[in-house]
CSV table of C-alpha atoms in Angstrom, one decimal:
chain,number,residue,atom,x,y,z
K,1,MET,CA,-47.5,27.8,-25.2
K,2,ASP,CA,-46.6,24.2,-24.8
K,3,SER,CA,-44.6,23.3,-21.7
K,4,PRO,CA,-42.7,20.1,-20.9
K,5,LYS,CA,-44.4,17.6,-18.7
K,6,LEU,CA,-43.1,14.5,-17.2
K,7,ASN,CA,-44.3,11.1,-18.2
K,8,TYR,CA,-42.8,8.3,-16.0
K,9,SER,CA,-42.9,5.5,-18.4
K,10,HIS,CA,-41.6,2.7,-16.1
K,11,LEU,CA,-38.9,1.8,-13.6
K,12,LEU,CA,-36.6,-0.9,-14.7
K,13,SER,CA,-35.1,-3.3,-12.1
K,14,ALA,CA,-31.4,-3.7,-12.9
K,15,ARG,CA,-30.7,-6.4,-10.3
K,16,GLY,CA,-29.4,-8.7,-13.0
K,17,ARG,CA,-27.0,-6.1,-14.3
K,18,SER,CA,-23.4,-5.9,-13.2
K,19,ASN,CA,-23.8,-2.5,-11.5
K,20,GLY,CA,-26.6,-3.6,-9.2
K,21,GLY,CA,-28.4,-0.2,-9.5
K,22,ARG,CA,-31.8,0.9,-10.9
K,23,VAL,CA,-32.6,2.8,-14.0
K,24,LEU,CA,-35.3,5.4,-14.2
K,25,LYS,CA,-36.5,5.9,-17.7
K,26,MET,CA,-37.9,9.5,-18.1
K,27,VAL,CA,-39.8,10.7,-21.1
K,28,THR,CA,-40.5,14.4,-21.6
K,29,GLU,CA,-43.4,15.4,-23.7
K,30,MET,CA,-44.7,18.7,-25.0
K,31,GLY,CA,-48.2,19.5,-24.3
K,32,SER,CA,-50.6,21.9,-22.6
K,33,ALA,CA,-52.2,19.4,-20.2
K,34,THR,CA,-51.6,19.7,-16.5
K,35,VAL,CA,-49.6,17.2,-14.5
K,36,GLY,CA,-51.3,16.0,-11.3
K,37,GLY,CA,-53.6,19.0,-11.2
K,38,MET,CA,-50.8,21.6,-11.5
K,39,SER,CA,-50.8,24.4,-13.8
K,40,PRO,CA,-48.5,24.2,-16.8
K,41,ALA,CA,-46.2,26.9,-15.4
K,42,LEU,CA,-45.8,24.9,-12.1
K,43,SER,CA,-45.3,21.7,-13.9
K,44,ALA,CA,-42.7,23.3,-16.1
K,45,ASN,CA,-40.9,24.6,-13.0
K,46,ALA,CA,-41.2,21.2,-11.3
K,47,ALA,CA,-39.8,19.5,-14.4
K,48,LYS,CA,-37.0,22.0,-14.7
K,49,SER,CA,-36.2,21.6,-11.0
K,50,PHE,CA,-36.3,17.8,-11.3
K,51,LEU,CA,-34.1,17.9,-14.4
K,52,GLU,CA,-31.6,20.2,-12.7
K,53,ALA,CA,-31.5,18.0,-9.6
K,54,THR,CA,-30.9,14.8,-11.7
K,55,ASP,CA,-28.3,16.6,-13.8
K,56,LYS,CA,-26.5,17.7,-10.6
K,57,GLU,CA,-26.7,14.1,-9.2
K,58,LYS,CA,-25.4,12.8,-12.5
K,59,LYS,CA,-22.4,15.1,-12.4
K,60,GLU,CA,-21.8,14.2,-8.8
K,61,MET,CA,-22.0,10.5,-9.6
K,62,GLN,CA,-19.6,11.0,-12.5
K,63,GLY,CA,-17.2,12.8,-10.2
K,64,LEU,CA,-17.4,10.1,-7.6
K,65,ASN,CA,-17.0,7.4,-10.3
K,66,ASP,CA,-13.8,9.2,-11.6
K,67,ARG,CA,-12.5,9.3,-8.1
K,68,LEU,CA,-13.2,5.6,-7.6
K,69,GLY,CA,-11.5,4.8,-10.9
K,70,ASN,CA,-8.4,6.8,-9.9
K,71,TYR,CA,-8.4,5.1,-6.5
K,72,ILE,CA,-8.6,1.6,-8.2
K,73,ASP,CA,-5.8,2.6,-10.6
K,74,ARG,CA,-3.6,3.7,-7.8
K,75,VAL,CA,-4.3,0.5,-5.8
K,76,LYS,CA,-3.4,-1.6,-8.9
K,77,LYS,CA,-0.2,0.4,-9.4
K,78,LEU,CA,0.8,0.0,-5.7
K,79,GLU,CA,0.0,-3.8,-5.9
K,80,GLU,CA,2.2,-4.1,-8.9
K,81,GLN,CA,5.0,-2.1,-7.3
K,82,ASN,CA,4.7,-4.3,-4.2
K,83,ARG,CA,5.0,-7.5,-6.3
K,84,LYS,CA,8.1,-6.1,-7.9
K,85,LEU,CA,9.6,-5.2,-4.6
K,86,VAL,CA,8.8,-8.7,-3.1
K,87,SER,CA,10.4,-10.3,-6.2
K,88,GLU,CA,13.5,-8.1,-5.8
K,89,LEU,CA,13.7,-8.8,-2.1
K,90,GLU,CA,13.5,-12.6,-2.7
K,91,ASP,CA,16.2,-12.3,-5.4
K,92,LEU,CA,18.5,-10.3,-3.1
K,93,ARG,CA,17.9,-12.8,-0.2
K,94,SER,CA,18.8,-15.7,-2.4
K,95,ARG,CA,21.9,-14.1,-3.8
K,96,TRP,CA,23.0,-12.7,-0.4
K,97,GLY,CA,22.5,-16.0,1.3
K,98,LYS,CA,24.4,-17.8,-1.4
K,99,ASP,CA,27.3,-15.3,-1.4
K,100,THR,CA,27.7,-15.4,2.4
K,101,SER,CA,27.6,-19.2,2.5
K,102,GLU,CA,30.3,-19.3,-0.2
K,103,ILE,CA,32.4,-16.8,1.7
K,104,LYS,CA,31.9,-18.6,5.0
K,105,ILE,CA,33.0,-21.9,3.4
K,106,LYS,CA,36.0,-20.3,1.8
K,107,TYR,CA,37.3,-18.5,4.9
K,108,SER,CA,36.1,-20.8,7.7
K,109,ASP,CA,39.4,-22.6,8.0
K,110,SER,CA,41.4,-19.3,8.0
K,111,LEU,CA,39.0,-17.9,10.6
K,112,SER,CA,39.3,-21.0,12.8
K,113,ASP,CA,43.1,-20.8,12.6
K,114,ALA,CA,43.1,-17.1,13.4
K,115,ARG,CA,40.9,-17.7,16.5
K,116,LYS,CA,43.2,-20.4,17.7
K,117,ASP,CA,46.2,-18.1,17.3
K,118,ILE,CA,44.4,-15.3,19.2
K,119,ASP,CA,43.5,-17.7,22.0
K,120,ASN,CA,47.1,-19.0,22.2
K,121,ALA,CA,48.5,-15.4,22.2
K,122,ALA,CA,46.1,-14.4,25.0
K,123,ARG,CA,47.1,-17.4,27.0
K,124,GLN,CA,50.8,-16.7,26.5
K,125,LYS,CA,50.3,-13.1,27.5
K,126,ALA,CA,48.5,-14.1,30.7
K,127,GLU,CA,51.4,-16.5,31.5
K,128,ILE,CA,53.9,-13.8,30.9
K,129,ASP,CA,52.0,-11.3,33.0
K,130,VAL,CA,52.0,-13.7,35.8
K,131,LYS,CA,55.8,-14.3,35.5
K,132,VAL,CA,56.4,-10.5,35.3
K,133,ALA,CA,54.3,-10.0,38.5
K,134,ARG,CA,56.3,-12.7,40.3
K,135,LEU,CA,59.6,-11.3,39.1
K,136,ARG,CA,58.6,-7.8,40.4
K,137,ASP,CA,57.6,-9.3,43.7
K,138,ASP,CA,61.0,-11.1,43.9
K,139,LEU,CA,62.8,-7.9,42.9
K,140,ASN,CA,61.0,-5.8,45.5
K,141,GLU,CA,61.8,-8.5,48.1
K,142,TYR,CA,65.4,-8.6,47.2
K,143,ARG,CA,65.7,-4.8,47.3
K,144,SER,CA,64.1,-4.7,50.7
K,145,ARG,CA,66.8,-6.9,52.2
């Protein structure tokens, strides 16, 4: 019975390619000859084992590639969201700053007048408190006579 044997045709260097990896070209042939002095049954088991290992590695690499793709997509979405938030923040800052400066200009005279009125009222209250204290002292002195 013919069993598969491995014929390593050649190893290609892929340094010029974008992925920077290597490619192993593998050719399976059917025949009854032994590989490297092994019996056909052993070479079939070795080939099967090798193919299973490479299939497992391929699936693992596909899974890792999918995870990397998902990660890159997530990063791109977050960067876009960040750009939108920065733009919105700048817009709010420009509007808020403009609005507050307009309000400040509009009410600065009124605020200044109100501050002056408060200062005058506080000064008058202090003067009245001093007069009340003197009058109480005078009254207490008059009563004590």
